[in-house]
Amino acid sequence: MSFAPTDDTITIDQLTRDPYSVYRRLRAEAPVVRVKSIGRTLLTKAADTRAVKDNPALFSNNDPNTPMKRAFQAHTLMRKDGAEHMRERMAMMPTFSPVNLKTIWGPAYEKHAAAYLDRLPRNEVVELFSTLAGPLAARILAEILGIPDATDEEMQFWSQALIDGAGNFGYADEPFKRVDGCHDAMNAMVESRVPLLKAEPDQSALSVMINADDPIEFSQVLANLKIAIGGGINEPRDSLLTVLFGLLTNPDQLEEIKRSGNWSAAFEEGLRWVAPIQASSRCANEDTQIRGIDIAKGEIIMTAQASANHDEELFEDGDKFNALRPKTTHQSFGSGPHHCMGTHLARLTIGKIMLPMIFERFPDMQLVEPEKVVWWGFGFRGPLSLPVRLN
Amino acid sequence: MPRLTFVSPDGNETTVEASTGDSVMQAALAGNVDGIVAECGGAMMCATCHVYVADDWAPKTGTPSDGERAMLDFAASEVKPTSRLSCQIAITDELDGLTVHLPDAQI
């Protein structure tokens, strides 16, 4: 028997401030390691994180010991497996069909993106986190979900409350109280839309779910929408800010991308460099082994896709942003049955619409004091600000 | 065991042994075939296991479902009449010798 070594030196604070240096060491020294501070077995090699996610029969999504259920007031599809997960996922799936992305959500995003860019002042310092990346992600999500009356501020507040609640491993009172208040508001918003969408169905997620021939329970309709709210704002926000930071701090790469028009490559590199969702947990259904190390039934595995994306076996200088690197595959959208539902939406809206649009409008955009940008987060990660001067 | 051949855009061939019941995508991943990404692991969510079925094999692999056809619109490379998502082709003994061509890009 060879159980994973325990590391009791790594702190959550370290993982929040600078996970990549911890992961680099672990990939070399202990790629399967029990990290005492997070109470989980951490995987940092690309082959292992992928193998776990691609084997849902052996590794369940149902990590039972998280505050997620309490925060979401529901057992959501994120923590379900097999047919149960698939049924709830497929209920929302038609909204994200390629044809809807092409004919409805892509054009809608383009219109909103243009309007939000129009509002930005020139020749002064503008904070893109709060003026563009956050609100625009909120706007398109509200439309796609079928709750367009929710304001950008509401959507962002709800999203953060859900994230903070789901990450409230210390079970403090405040995050749960805050998210409980949000549930009242979200439920009221959704319920107010139901009669309208029953009368006049559209392709929004709420409409598609309630008008299906064999609809899922309304409690799960609500839960699905909340998962999308919790997970559909920070990722597009953070990935946009990350790729902008990468391009603006590497002007030679930016010039080449402008020349080639390969904005999608820049987007993928941003996602690889700093994965917006850095780690995901799974629960072993049976006794098994990973990399020759025994994993006991019931053990919670944390797969660090952030680390997989920097794995030396796959990437040269993985810690550096390089939009011109040879094509490689990152794991930022996850893999397996829980592969991110917004993948195509993100590739279309940010990679194909926003990036070319923003650099066409503001060809000489400059970062202001890039060295002061703070990167933050263990589960979710991105820059906390992106001050630029537009002209 | 049925054998499958994957032909890369530069003409390199990789032949793998496959288990019946698996998908062509799973056989490619198991055989470390470069050029099949399969980001979603077969959930028909990603269009990164796109292949072109060799013309003479197309009648045996069948035609894509509506959902597969819609997802193929998101393939990174040109979609042709022989395009399939390899996760949606189940391997049978009938497919022993199947040849598929890989596209230039999956993402």
Short mmCIF file of C-alpha atoms in Angstrom, two decimals, chain A:
data_model
loop_
_atom_site.label_atom_id
_atom_site.label_comp_id
_atom_site.label_asym_id
_atom_site.label_seq_id
_atom_site.Cartn_x
_atom_site.Cartn_y
_atom_site.Cartn_z
CA MET A 1 0.00 0.00 0.00
CA SER A 2 1.32 3.40 -0.92
CA PHE A 3 -0.83 6.29 0.19
CA ALA A 4 -0.31 9.85 -1.00
CA PRO A 5 2.23 11.86 0.98
CA THR A 6 0.78 14.63 3.13
CA ASP A 7 1.89 18.21 2.73
CA ASP A 8 1.10 20.30 5.78
CA THR A 9 3.11 23.35 4.70
CA ILE A 10 0.87 24.61 1.89
CA THR A 11 -1.61 27.21 3.11
CA ILE A 12 -4.85 28.34 1.51
CA ASP A 13 -3.44 31.86 1.53
CA GLN A 14 -0.48 30.66 -0.58
CA LEU A 15 -2.80 28.89 -3.00
CA THR A 16 -4.91 32.04 -3.25
CA ARG A 17 -2.00 34.42 -3.91
CA ASP A 18 0.42 32.32 -5.93
CA PRO A 19 -0.84 28.82 -6.73
CA TYR A 20 1.43 28.39 -9.73
CA SER A 21 4.68 28.24 -7.79
CA VAL A 22 3.13 25.66 -5.44
CA TYR A 23 1.89 23.63 -8.40
CA ARG A 24 5.28 23.76 -10.14
CA ARG A 25 6.91 22.24 -7.07
CA LEU A 26 4.20 19.62 -6.66
CA ARG A 27 4.35 18.53 -10.31
CA ALA A 28 8.04 17.82 -9.81
CA GLU A 29 7.99 16.43 -6.27
CA ALA A 30 4.55 15.12 -5.38
CA PRO A 31 2.00 15.10 -8.21
CA VAL A 32 -0.49 13.18 -6.05
CA VAL A 33 -0.47 14.76 -2.62
CA ARG A 34 -2.73 15.13 0.36
CA VAL A 35 -2.88 18.85 1.14
CA LYS A 36 -3.81 19.24 4.75
CA SER A 37 -5.10 22.81 4.54
CA ILE A 38 -7.67 21.99 1.85
CA GLY A 39 -8.44 18.53 3.19
CA ARG A 40 -8.20 16.94 -0.22
CA THR A 41 -5.87 14.94 -2.43
CA LEU A 42 -4.51 17.33 -5.02
CA LEU A 43 -3.62 16.26 -8.58
CA THR A 44 -1.33 18.57 -10.53
CA LYS A 45 -0.31 16.61 -13.66
CA ALA A 46 -2.31 17.05 -16.88
CA ALA A 47 -2.65 13.34 -17.59
CA ASP A 48 -4.07 12.72 -14.10
CA THR A 49 -6.53 15.60 -13.97
CA ARG A 50 -7.86 14.63 -17.36
CA ALA A 51 -8.08 10.91 -16.61
CA VAL A 52 -10.10 11.56 -13.45
CA LYS A 53 -12.60 13.83 -15.21
CA ASP A 54 -12.95 11.47 -18.14
CA ASN A 55 -13.85 8.57 -15.84
CA PRO A 56 -17.11 9.66 -14.20
CA ALA A 57 -18.00 6.08 -13.34
CA LEU A 58 -15.03 5.90 -10.99
CA PHE A 59 -14.85 9.54 -9.95
CA SER A 60 -18.18 11.05 -8.97
CA ASN A 61 -18.98 14.75 -9.03
CA ASN A 62 -20.74 14.38 -5.74
CA ASP A 63 -18.23 15.82 -3.31
CA PRO A 64 -20.53 15.59 -0.28
CA ASN A 65 -18.60 17.81 2.07
CA THR A 66 -18.96 21.20 0.48
CA PRO A 67 -21.13 24.18 1.38
CA MET A 68 -22.52 24.22 -2.15
CA LYS A 69 -25.86 22.64 -1.35
CA ARG A 70 -26.40 25.07 1.51
CA ALA A 71 -25.36 28.04 -0.64
CA PHE A 72 -27.51 27.06 -3.64
CA GLN A 73 -30.41 25.84 -1.51
CA ALA A 74 -30.43 22.88 -3.89
CA HIS A 75 -28.63 19.76 -4.97
CA THR A 76 -27.48 21.03 -8.36
CA LEU A 77 -26.44 19.28 -11.55
CA MET A 78 -22.82 20.22 -10.84
CA ARG A 79 -22.76 17.60 -8.11
CA LYS A 80 -24.76 14.94 -9.94
CA ASP A 81 -23.64 12.07 -12.15
CA GLY A 82 -24.91 9.89 -14.96
CA ALA A 83 -28.49 10.04 -16.20
CA GLU A 84 -29.61 12.43 -13.47
CA HIS A 85 -26.95 14.98 -14.40
CA MET A 86 -27.56 14.49 -18.11
CA ARG A 87 -31.30 15.07 -17.82
CA GLU A 88 -30.85 18.40 -16.08
CA ARG A 89 -28.05 19.45 -18.39
CA MET A 90 -29.93 18.55 -21.56
CA ALA A 91 -32.92 20.55 -20.34
CA MET A 92 -30.89 23.72 -20.80
CA MET A 93 -28.86 22.53 -23.78
CA PRO A 94 -31.13 23.71 -26.65
CA THR A 95 -30.46 27.32 -25.65
CA PHE A 96 -26.77 26.82 -26.36
CA SER A 97 -27.22 25.10 -29.71
CA PRO A 98 -24.87 26.22 -32.45
CA VAL A 99 -27.73 27.73 -34.42
CA ASN A 100 -28.88 29.82 -31.45
CA LEU A 101 -25.35 31.03 -30.81
CA LYS A 102 -25.00 32.02 -34.42
CA THR A 103 -28.35 33.66 -34.97
CA ILE A 104 -29.38 34.97 -31.54
CA TRP A 105 -26.70 35.19 -28.86
CA GLY A 106 -23.75 36.12 -31.09
CA PRO A 107 -25.58 39.06 -32.69
CA ALA A 108 -27.00 40.10 -29.28
CA TYR A 109 -23.52 40.06 -27.74
CA GLU A 110 -22.13 42.07 -30.64
CA LYS A 111 -24.77 44.75 -30.11
CA HIS A 112 -24.18 44.94 -26.36
CA ALA A 113 -20.41 44.86 -26.75
CA ALA A 114 -20.52 47.79 -29.15
CA ALA A 115 -22.76 49.76 -26.78
CA TYR A 116 -20.60 49.06 -23.72
CA LEU A 117 -17.44 50.00 -25.60
CA ASP A 118 -19.14 53.22 -26.78
CA ARG A 119 -19.61 54.25 -23.16
CA LEU A 120 -15.93 54.06 -22.30
CA PRO A 121 -14.20 57.44 -22.06
CA ARG A 122 -11.02 58.08 -24.02
CA ASN A 123 -7.76 59.57 -22.79
CA GLU A 124 -8.29 58.84 -19.14
CA VAL A 125 -7.73 55.81 -16.97
CA VAL A 126 -10.61 53.34 -17.28
CA GLU A 127 -11.09 50.28 -15.08
CA LEU A 128 -12.14 47.53 -17.48
CA PHE A 129 -13.10 45.07 -14.73
CA SER A 130 -16.01 47.18 -13.53
CA THR A 131 -16.89 49.12 -16.69
CA LEU A 132 -16.74 46.42 -19.33
CA ALA A 133 -15.79 42.84 -18.48
CA GLY A 134 -18.16 42.33 -15.54
CA PRO A 135 -21.24 44.22 -16.76
CA LEU A 136 -21.07 42.88 -20.33
CA ALA A 137 -20.82 39.29 -19.10
CA ALA A 138 -23.82 39.98 -16.87
CA ARG A 139 -25.87 41.52 -19.67
CA ILE A 140 -25.54 38.73 -22.21
CA LEU A 141 -26.06 36.10 -19.52
CA ALA A 142 -29.29 37.73 -18.32
CA GLU A 143 -30.62 37.59 -21.89
CA ILE A 144 -29.52 34.03 -22.51
CA LEU A 145 -31.06 32.83 -19.27
CA GLY A 146 -34.35 34.59 -19.97
CA ILE A 147 -34.24 37.20 -17.20
CA PRO A 148 -33.31 40.32 -19.17
CA ASP A 149 -34.85 42.60 -16.55
CA ALA A 150 -32.16 41.67 -14.04
CA THR A 151 -29.68 44.56 -13.98
CA ASP A 152 -25.94 44.13 -14.50
CA GLU A 153 -25.44 45.03 -10.84
CA GLU A 154 -27.97 42.46 -9.65
CA MET A 155 -26.52 39.71 -11.83
CA GLN A 156 -22.99 40.41 -10.59
CA PHE A 157 -24.08 40.66 -6.97
CA TRP A 158 -26.00 37.37 -7.16
CA SER A 159 -23.14 35.66 -8.93
CA GLN A 160 -20.59 36.71 -6.33
CA ALA A 161 -22.92 35.76 -3.49
CA LEU A 162 -23.38 32.26 -4.95
CA ILE A 163 -19.63 31.86 -5.41
CA ASP A 164 -18.85 33.13 -1.93
CA GLY A 165 -21.50 30.87 -0.44
CA ALA A 166 -20.32 27.80 -2.33
CA GLY A 167 -16.77 28.55 -1.21
CA ASN A 168 -17.73 29.19 2.41
CA PHE A 169 -15.87 26.18 3.76
CA GLY A 170 -15.61 27.82 7.17
CA TYR A 171 -19.43 27.94 7.33
CA ALA A 172 -19.41 31.59 8.43
CA ASP A 173 -22.81 33.26 8.78
CA GLU A 174 -22.41 36.27 6.52
CA PRO A 175 -21.94 34.55 3.12
CA PHE A 176 -24.94 32.29 3.70
CA LYS A 177 -27.11 35.20 4.83
CA ARG A 178 -26.11 37.24 1.80
CA VAL A 179 -26.82 34.42 -0.64
CA ASP A 180 -30.14 33.60 1.05
CA GLY A 181 -31.24 37.16 0.35
CA CYS A 182 -30.20 36.72 -3.26
CA HIS A 183 -32.28 33.56 -3.60
CA ASP A 184 -35.41 35.52 -2.69
CA ALA A 185 -34.61 38.08 -5.38
CA MET A 186 -33.59 35.53 -8.00
CA ASN A 187 -36.64 33.34 -7.41
CA ALA A 188 -38.95 36.35 -7.65
CA MET A 189 -37.28 37.48 -10.86
CA VAL A 190 -37.54 34.05 -12.45
CA GLU A 191 -41.11 33.42 -11.32
CA SER A 192 -42.22 36.77 -12.71
CA ARG A 193 -40.99 35.70 -16.15
CA VAL A 194 -42.68 32.28 -16.25
CA PRO A 195 -46.16 33.37 -17.43
CA LEU A 196 -44.67 35.58 -20.11
CA LEU A 197 -42.42 32.84 -21.45
CA LYS A 198 -45.22 30.29 -21.33
CA ALA A 199 -47.28 32.64 -23.49
CA GLU A 200 -44.46 33.64 -25.77
CA PRO A 201 -41.67 31.07 -25.72
CA ASP A 202 -38.20 32.01 -26.92
CA GLN A 203 -34.79 30.31 -26.96
CA SER A 204 -33.72 31.49 -23.50
CA ALA A 205 -32.75 28.85 -20.94
CA LEU A 206 -35.75 29.55 -18.72
CA SER A 207 -38.16 29.34 -21.64
CA VAL A 208 -36.62 26.18 -23.07
CA MET A 209 -36.71 24.47 -19.67
CA ILE A 210 -40.29 25.31 -18.72
CA ASN A 211 -41.74 24.73 -22.19
CA ALA A 212 -40.13 21.34 -22.76
CA ASP A 213 -42.38 18.34 -23.46
CA ASP A 214 -41.12 16.61 -20.36
CA PRO A 215 -39.85 19.46 -18.19
CA ILE A 216 -37.52 18.98 -15.23
CA GLU A 217 -38.84 19.91 -11.79
CA PHE A 218 -39.15 23.67 -11.29
CA SER A 219 -36.77 23.48 -8.32
CA GLN A 220 -34.10 22.21 -10.73
CA VAL A 221 -34.98 24.87 -13.30
CA LEU A 222 -34.14 27.41 -10.60
CA ALA A 223 -31.01 25.50 -9.62
CA ASN A 224 -29.80 25.34 -13.23
CA LEU A 225 -30.29 29.07 -13.69
CA LYS A 226 -28.39 29.76 -10.49
CA ILE A 227 -25.52 27.52 -11.55
CA ALA A 228 -25.37 29.55 -14.74
CA ILE A 229 -25.46 32.82 -12.80
CA GLY A 230 -22.79 31.62 -10.39
CA GLY A 231 -20.59 30.27 -13.16
CA GLY A 232 -21.40 32.47 -16.12
CA ILE A 233 -20.07 35.87 -15.15
CA ASN A 234 -16.68 35.52 -13.54
CA GLU A 235 -15.31 33.18 -16.21
CA PRO A 236 -15.99 35.38 -19.23
CA ARG A 237 -15.02 38.42 -17.16
CA ASP A 238 -11.75 36.98 -15.92
CA SER A 239 -10.78 35.33 -19.18
CA LEU A 240 -11.28 38.58 -21.09
CA LEU A 241 -9.22 40.55 -18.57
CA THR A 242 -6.54 37.87 -18.56
CA VAL A 243 -6.12 37.76 -22.30
CA LEU A 244 -6.11 41.57 -22.51
CA PHE A 245 -3.40 41.66 -19.84
CA GLY A 246 -1.40 39.02 -21.74
CA LEU A 247 -1.61 40.83 -25.06
CA LEU A 248 -1.00 44.31 -23.66
CA THR A 249 2.10 43.18 -21.79
CA ASN A 250 3.42 41.40 -24.90
CA PRO A 251 3.13 44.01 -27.65
CA ASP A 252 5.06 41.91 -30.15
CA GLN A 253 2.51 39.12 -29.80
CA LEU A 254 -0.34 41.62 -30.05
CA GLU A 255 1.07 42.98 -33.31
CA GLU A 256 1.33 39.50 -34.76
CA ILE A 257 -2.23 38.61 -33.72
CA LYS A 258 -3.51 41.86 -35.23
CA ARG A 259 -1.72 40.91 -38.44
CA SER A 260 -2.94 37.29 -38.52
CA GLY A 261 -6.39 37.95 -37.09
CA ASN A 262 -6.03 34.81 -35.00
CA TRP A 263 -7.76 36.22 -31.93
CA SER A 264 -9.05 32.80 -31.04
CA ALA A 265 -5.48 31.62 -30.41
CA ALA A 266 -4.94 34.56 -28.06
CA PHE A 267 -8.15 33.70 -26.22
CA GLU A 268 -7.19 30.04 -25.82
CA GLU A 269 -3.77 31.06 -24.54
CA GLY A 270 -5.32 33.37 -21.96
CA LEU A 271 -7.52 30.52 -20.77
CA ARG A 272 -4.54 28.21 -20.57
CA TRP A 273 -2.28 30.70 -18.84
CA VAL A 274 -4.68 31.52 -16.01
CA ALA A 275 -7.67 29.18 -15.93
CA PRO A 276 -10.72 31.11 -14.63
CA ILE A 277 -11.80 27.96 -12.80
CA GLN A 278 -8.58 26.59 -11.39
CA ALA A 279 -9.58 23.38 -9.66
CA SER A 280 -12.53 20.99 -9.50
CA SER A 281 -13.25 18.20 -7.08
CA ARG A 282 -14.33 14.61 -7.59
CA CYS A 283 -15.05 11.77 -5.16
CA ALA A 284 -13.61 8.27 -5.64
CA ASN A 285 -16.44 5.73 -5.94
CA GLU A 286 -14.12 2.76 -5.34
CA ASP A 287 -10.65 2.03 -4.04
CA THR A 288 -8.31 2.82 -6.90
CA GLN A 289 -4.84 4.05 -7.79
CA ILE A 290 -3.53 7.19 -9.44
CA ARG A 291 0.11 7.21 -10.55
CA GLY A 292 0.69 4.14 -8.41
CA ILE A 293 -0.69 5.79 -5.29
CA ASP A 294 -3.64 4.27 -3.48
CA ILE A 295 -6.83 6.27 -3.40
CA ALA A 296 -9.46 5.04 -0.98
CA LYS A 297 -13.16 4.89 -1.73
CA GLY A 298 -14.73 8.16 -0.61
CA GLU A 299 -11.52 10.16 -0.91
CA ILE A 300 -12.00 13.64 -2.36
CA ILE A 301 -9.71 14.44 -5.25
CA MET A 302 -8.99 18.02 -6.26
CA THR A 303 -8.01 18.16 -9.93
CA ALA A 304 -6.03 21.33 -10.57
CA GLN A 305 -6.59 22.14 -14.22
CA ALA A 306 -4.65 25.35 -13.61
CA SER A 307 -1.61 23.21 -12.94
CA ALA A 308 -2.36 20.81 -15.82
CA ASN A 309 -2.27 23.83 -18.12
CA HIS A 310 1.31 24.58 -17.05
CA ASP A 311 2.51 20.96 -17.10
CA GLU A 312 6.09 20.84 -18.39
CA GLU A 313 5.27 17.63 -20.25
CA LEU A 314 2.92 19.57 -22.50
CA PHE A 315 4.01 23.20 -22.43
CA GLU A 316 7.32 24.96 -22.77
CA ASP A 317 7.55 27.98 -20.46
CA GLY A 318 3.98 27.33 -19.40
CA ASP A 319 4.13 30.16 -16.88
CA LYS A 320 4.50 32.68 -19.71
CA PHE A 321 1.67 34.06 -21.82
CA ASN A 322 2.46 33.30 -25.44
CA ALA A 323 -0.39 33.79 -27.88
CA LEU A 324 1.88 32.47 -30.64
CA ARG A 325 2.69 29.14 -29.02
CA PRO A 326 2.07 25.98 -31.06
CA LYS A 327 -1.46 24.67 -30.70
CA THR A 328 -1.92 22.83 -27.46
CA THR A 329 -4.85 21.67 -25.48
CA HIS A 330 -5.73 23.23 -22.16
CA GLN A 331 -8.24 21.90 -19.66
CA SER A 332 -9.88 25.17 -18.65
CA PHE A 333 -13.29 24.10 -19.93
CA GLY A 334 -12.96 20.81 -18.07
CA SER A 335 -13.61 17.51 -19.77
CA GLY A 336 -16.00 14.63 -19.46
CA PRO A 337 -19.76 14.94 -19.00
CA HIS A 338 -19.41 18.19 -17.05
CA HIS A 339 -17.47 19.91 -19.84
CA CYS A 340 -18.36 23.62 -19.69
CA MET A 341 -21.68 24.33 -21.33
CA GLY A 342 -20.59 27.86 -22.18
CA THR A 343 -17.50 26.78 -24.13
CA HIS A 344 -18.79 27.65 -27.56
CA LEU A 345 -20.45 30.79 -26.29
CA ALA A 346 -17.16 31.97 -24.78
CA ARG A 347 -15.14 31.13 -27.89
CA LEU A 348 -17.61 33.00 -30.05
CA THR A 349 -18.24 36.06 -27.91
CA ILE A 350 -14.77 36.75 -26.56
CA GLY A 351 -12.50 35.05 -29.07
CA LYS A 352 -14.33 36.00 -32.22
CA ILE A 353 -16.26 39.15 -31.32
CA MET A 354 -14.83 41.09 -28.36
CA LEU A 355 -11.09 40.81 -28.95
CA PRO A 356 -11.07 42.01 -32.55
CA MET A 357 -13.68 44.66 -31.70
CA ILE A 358 -11.87 46.21 -28.74
CA PHE A 359 -8.51 46.43 -30.52
CA GLU A 360 -10.15 47.87 -33.60
CA ARG A 361 -11.78 50.58 -31.50
CA PHE A 362 -8.78 51.24 -29.33
CA PRO A 363 -5.70 50.24 -31.31
CA ASP A 364 -3.36 52.02 -28.91
CA MET A 365 -4.89 50.80 -25.66
CA GLN A 366 -2.27 50.98 -22.90
CA LEU A 367 -2.16 49.20 -19.56
CA VAL A 368 -1.62 51.54 -16.64
CA GLU A 369 0.94 50.20 -14.17
CA PRO A 370 0.56 46.52 -15.06
CA GLU A 371 2.88 45.62 -12.18
CA LYS A 372 0.18 46.75 -9.76
CA VAL A 373 -2.44 44.36 -11.11
CA VAL A 374 -3.23 41.82 -8.41
CA TRP A 375 -4.05 38.22 -9.39
CA TRP A 376 -6.22 36.45 -6.90
CA GLY A 377 -7.93 33.15 -6.24
CA PHE A 378 -7.54 29.43 -5.66
CA GLY A 379 -10.85 27.98 -6.94
CA PHE A 380 -11.54 30.88 -9.30
CA ARG A 381 -8.75 33.14 -10.47
CA GLY A 382 -8.27 36.35 -12.40
CA PRO A 383 -6.94 39.89 -12.14
CA LEU A 384 -8.76 42.06 -9.61
CA SER A 385 -8.41 45.11 -11.83
CA LEU A 386 -7.36 46.11 -15.31
CA PRO A 387 -6.75 49.85 -15.57
CA VAL A 388 -6.14 51.02 -19.14
CA ARG A 389 -5.92 54.23 -21.09
CA LEU A 390 -7.97 54.14 -24.28
CA ASN A 391 -7.38 56.18 -27.39
#
